[in-house]
Amino acid sequence: MKTLYYFPSNASFAPHILLEEIGTPFALSLVDRTSDAHKSPEYLKLNPNGLIPALVDGSLVLYESAAICLHLADTSPAARLAPELGSEARAHLYKWLMWSTNSLQAAMIPFFYPERSVAPGNSEATAQVKNAAQVRIGGYLTQLETHFSDANGPWMLGAEYSLLDPYIFMLCRWTRSFEGAVLPARSRAPIDAHMKRMLERPAVQRAIATEKLQAPLT
Ligand SMILES: N[C@@H](CCC(=O)N[C@@H](CS)C(=O)NCC(=O)O)C(=O)O
């Protein structure tokens, strides 16, 4: 039995959707961020970074959301969540997943936690870090928008749905409160269409219901 350690709407959301897509029984364990459970000695044994998520699959303990997504796809090939090994589509999956974690997801950290990058109490520098991160995220969203505009199919890799779709959906949702110079991802029509397509999937609806996510969903 696989157990996903999660907190609603966090980086556990993409693995959660994939577990729902796969459809075999799994367990969820809430890591209550409101009481800093992700920094507890018990949780640090699962993820020494003190970050959500972690996955326990038998003797395997795994952290990093993208690695968990790849593992879920690898261990449930019948769910067809990643293209064939060695194929061009598989190479593009690697490219977009690395891009997601190194670019878009990485830029979210200084946006949501700008105070971590500046001297304590320096509110001017905090605002600068946050604004700069938001502008960087805007650039990445433009890249994504161009990709969706150029793509032949409805999903990140074209006609075939893959683990990339929940991953990109998860990251795009994190911009839903954006205002000012860079607006939420949903303000870009090709990305909005992808998010709406994701919301139509029963697996996504189940994950949203379990995590009790509230409007606005995107
Ligand atoms: N690269 C990690 C990042 C995970 C991450 O940043 N998780 C956030 C929630 S979305 C977290 O646990 N933040 C708590 C903190 O920064 O203290 C992954 O993808 O698993």
Coordinates of C-alpha atoms and ligand atoms in Angstrom, one line a residue:
M1 CA 0.0 0.0 0.0
K2 CA 1.3 3.4 -0.9
T3 CA 0.9 6.2 1.6
L4 CA 1.2 9.9 0.5
Y5 CA 2.0 12.4 3.2
Y6 CA 0.2 15.5 2.1
F7 CA -1.3 18.9 3.0
P8 CA -4.1 20.4 0.9
S9 CA -3.0 22.2 -2.3
N10 CA 0.7 21.7 -1.5
A11 CA 3.3 20.0 -3.7
S12 CA 1.5 16.7 -2.7
F13 CA -1.4 17.6 -5.0
A14 CA 0.0 16.3 -8.3
P15 CA 1.0 12.9 -6.7
H16 CA -2.5 12.8 -5.1
I17 CA -4.2 13.2 -8.5
L18 CA -1.9 10.5 -10.0
L19 CA -2.9 8.1 -7.2
E20 CA -6.5 8.8 -8.0
E21 CA -5.8 8.3 -11.8
I22 CA -4.1 4.9 -11.1
G23 CA -7.2 3.9 -9.1
T24 CA -5.7 1.2 -6.8
P25 CA -6.1 1.7 -3.0
F26 CA -3.8 4.1 -1.4
A27 CA -3.6 5.9 1.9
L28 CA -3.2 9.6 2.7
S29 CA -1.6 11.0 5.8
L30 CA -2.2 14.6 6.6
V31 CA 1.0 16.5 7.6
D32 CA -0.5 19.4 9.5
R33 CA 1.5 22.4 8.5
T34 CA -0.6 24.6 10.8
S35 CA 1.1 22.9 13.8
D36 CA 4.5 22.6 12.0
A37 CA 4.1 18.8 11.7
H38 CA 6.4 18.9 8.6
K39 CA 9.2 19.9 11.0
S40 CA 8.5 17.2 13.5
P41 CA 11.2 14.5 14.2
E42 CA 8.9 11.8 12.9
Y43 CA 8.2 13.6 9.6
L44 CA 11.9 14.6 9.1
K45 CA 12.7 10.9 9.1
L46 CA 10.6 10.7 5.9
N47 CA 11.7 14.0 4.3
P48 CA 14.8 15.5 6.0
N49 CA 14.1 18.7 4.1
G50 CA 10.9 19.2 6.2
L51 CA 8.9 19.7 3.0
I52 CA 5.7 18.2 1.8
P53 CA 5.2 15.7 0.2
A54 CA 6.7 12.3 1.0
L55 CA 5.6 8.9 -0.2
V56 CA 6.0 5.6 1.6
D57 CA 5.7 2.5 -0.7
G58 CA 6.7 -0.6 1.2
S59 CA 10.3 -0.2 2.1
L60 CA 10.7 2.8 -0.2
V61 CA 10.6 6.3 1.4
L62 CA 10.6 9.0 -1.3
Y63 CA 10.5 12.8 -1.3
E64 CA 10.5 15.4 -4.1
S65 CA 7.1 15.6 -5.7
A66 CA 8.4 15.1 -9.3
A67 CA 10.3 11.9 -8.3
I68 CA 7.2 10.6 -6.6
C69 CA 5.2 11.3 -9.8
L70 CA 7.7 9.4 -11.9
H71 CA 7.7 6.5 -9.4
L72 CA 3.9 6.3 -9.5
A73 CA 3.9 6.2 -13.3
D74 CA 6.7 3.6 -13.3
T75 CA 5.0 1.3 -10.9
S76 CA 1.6 1.5 -12.6
P77 CA 2.4 1.2 -16.3
A78 CA -1.2 0.2 -17.1
A79 CA -2.3 3.7 -16.1
R80 CA -0.1 5.1 -19.0
L81 CA 1.0 8.2 -17.2
A82 CA 4.3 8.5 -19.0
P83 CA 5.2 7.7 -22.7
E84 CA 7.3 4.7 -23.6
L85 CA 11.0 4.7 -22.4
G86 CA 13.3 6.0 -25.1
S87 CA 10.6 7.7 -27.1
E88 CA 10.7 11.4 -28.1
A89 CA 7.6 12.0 -26.1
R90 CA 9.4 10.5 -23.0
A91 CA 12.3 12.9 -23.6
H92 CA 9.9 15.8 -23.7
L93 CA 8.3 14.6 -20.5
Y94 CA 11.8 14.7 -18.8
K95 CA 12.4 18.2 -20.2
W96 CA 9.1 19.7 -19.0
L97 CA 9.3 18.0 -15.6
M98 CA 12.9 19.3 -15.0
W99 CA 11.8 22.7 -16.3
S100 CA 8.9 22.7 -13.9
T101 CA 10.9 22.0 -10.9
N102 CA 14.0 24.1 -11.8
S103 CA 12.1 27.1 -13.2
L104 CA 8.4 27.6 -12.4
Q105 CA 8.3 25.7 -9.1
A106 CA 11.6 27.2 -8.0
A107 CA 10.4 30.7 -8.6
M108 CA 7.4 30.1 -6.4
I109 CA 9.6 29.8 -3.3
P110 CA 10.8 33.5 -3.2
F111 CA 7.2 34.5 -4.2
F112 CA 5.6 32.8 -1.2
Y113 CA 8.5 33.1 1.2
P114 CA 10.3 36.3 0.2
E115 CA 11.4 37.0 3.8
R116 CA 13.6 33.9 3.7
S117 CA 15.9 35.7 1.2
V118 CA 16.4 38.9 3.0
A119 CA 17.7 40.2 6.4
P120 CA 15.0 39.9 9.1
G121 CA 12.6 42.8 9.2
N122 CA 13.7 44.3 5.9
S123 CA 10.2 44.8 4.4
E124 CA 11.4 46.8 1.4
A125 CA 13.8 44.0 0.3
T126 CA 11.0 41.5 1.0
A127 CA 8.7 43.3 -1.4
Q128 CA 11.4 43.5 -4.0
V129 CA 12.2 39.8 -3.8
K130 CA 8.4 39.0 -4.1
N131 CA 7.9 41.3 -7.0
A132 CA 10.9 39.9 -8.9
A133 CA 9.8 36.3 -8.3
Q134 CA 6.3 37.2 -9.6
V135 CA 7.8 38.7 -12.8
R136 CA 9.9 35.7 -13.3
I137 CA 6.9 33.4 -12.9
G138 CA 5.1 35.6 -15.5
G139 CA 7.9 34.8 -18.0
Y140 CA 7.5 31.1 -17.3
L141 CA 3.8 31.3 -17.7
T142 CA 4.3 33.0 -21.1
Q143 CA 6.5 30.0 -22.1
L144 CA 3.8 27.7 -21.1
E145 CA 1.1 29.7 -22.8
T146 CA 3.1 29.6 -26.0
H147 CA 3.6 25.8 -25.6
F148 CA -0.2 25.2 -25.2
S149 CA -0.9 27.5 -28.2
D150 CA 1.5 25.6 -30.4
A151 CA 0.7 22.1 -29.2
N152 CA -1.3 19.7 -31.3
G153 CA -3.2 18.0 -28.6
P154 CA -5.1 19.1 -25.5
W155 CA -2.4 17.9 -23.0
M156 CA 1.2 18.9 -22.2
L157 CA 2.6 16.2 -24.5
G158 CA -0.1 16.5 -27.1
A159 CA -2.8 13.9 -27.5
E160 CA -1.7 11.7 -24.6
Y161 CA -2.4 12.7 -20.9
S162 CA 0.6 12.2 -18.7
L163 CA 1.9 12.9 -15.2
L164 CA 3.0 16.4 -16.5
D165 CA -0.6 17.5 -16.7
P166 CA -1.3 17.3 -13.0
Y167 CA 2.1 18.7 -12.3
I168 CA 1.6 21.8 -14.4
F169 CA -2.0 22.2 -13.1
M170 CA -0.7 22.1 -9.5
L171 CA 1.9 24.9 -10.2
C172 CA -0.5 27.0 -12.2
R173 CA -3.1 26.8 -9.4
W174 CA -0.5 28.3 -7.0
T175 CA -0.8 31.6 -9.0
R176 CA -4.5 31.9 -8.4
S177 CA -4.1 34.8 -5.9
F178 CA -1.8 36.8 -8.2
E179 CA -2.6 40.5 -8.8
G180 CA -0.7 43.4 -10.2
A181 CA 1.9 43.1 -12.9
V182 CA 1.4 39.3 -13.4
L183 CA -2.1 37.9 -13.2
P184 CA -3.1 34.3 -12.4
A185 CA -2.3 31.6 -14.9
R186 CA -6.0 31.3 -15.6
S187 CA -6.0 34.8 -17.2
R188 CA -4.1 33.2 -20.2
A189 CA -6.7 31.5 -22.4
P190 CA -4.6 28.4 -23.5
I191 CA -3.6 27.7 -19.9
D192 CA -7.1 28.3 -18.7
A193 CA -8.4 25.7 -21.2
H194 CA -5.9 23.2 -19.8
M195 CA -7.0 23.9 -16.2
K196 CA -10.6 23.5 -17.2
R197 CA -9.8 20.2 -18.9
M198 CA -8.1 19.0 -15.7
L199 CA -11.1 20.0 -13.6
E200 CA -13.3 17.8 -15.8
R201 CA -11.3 14.7 -14.9
P202 CA -13.0 12.5 -12.2
A203 CA -9.6 11.8 -10.6
V204 CA -9.0 15.5 -10.2
Q205 CA -12.5 16.0 -8.8
R206 CA -11.9 13.2 -6.3
A207 CA -8.6 14.7 -5.1
I208 CA -10.2 18.2 -4.8
A209 CA -13.0 16.7 -2.8
T210 CA -10.7 14.8 -0.5
E211 CA -8.5 17.8 0.1
K212 CA -11.6 20.0 0.6
L213 CA -10.2 22.6 -1.8
Q214 CA -12.4 25.7 -2.0
A215 CA -13.1 28.2 -4.8
P216 CA -11.4 29.7 -6.6
L217 CA -10.0 26.3 -7.7
T218 CA -7.8 27.9 -10.5
Ligands
LIG1 N1 11.1 20.4 -4.3 C1 10.1 20.0 -3.3 C2 9.4 21.2 -2.8 C3 8.3 20.9 -1.8 C4 7.8 22.2 -1.1 O1 8.3 23.3 -1.2 N2 6.7 21.9 -0.3 C5 6.2 23.0 0.4 C6 4.6 23.0 0.3 S1 4.1 23.3 -1.3 C7 6.5 23.0 1.9 O2 6.5 21.9 2.4 N3 6.8 24.1 2.5 C8 7.1 24.2 3.9 C9 8.2 25.0 4.1 O3 8.8 25.6 3.2 O4 8.6 25.2 5.3 C10 9.1 19.1 -3.9 O5 8.7 19.3 -5.1 O6 8.7 18.1 -3.3

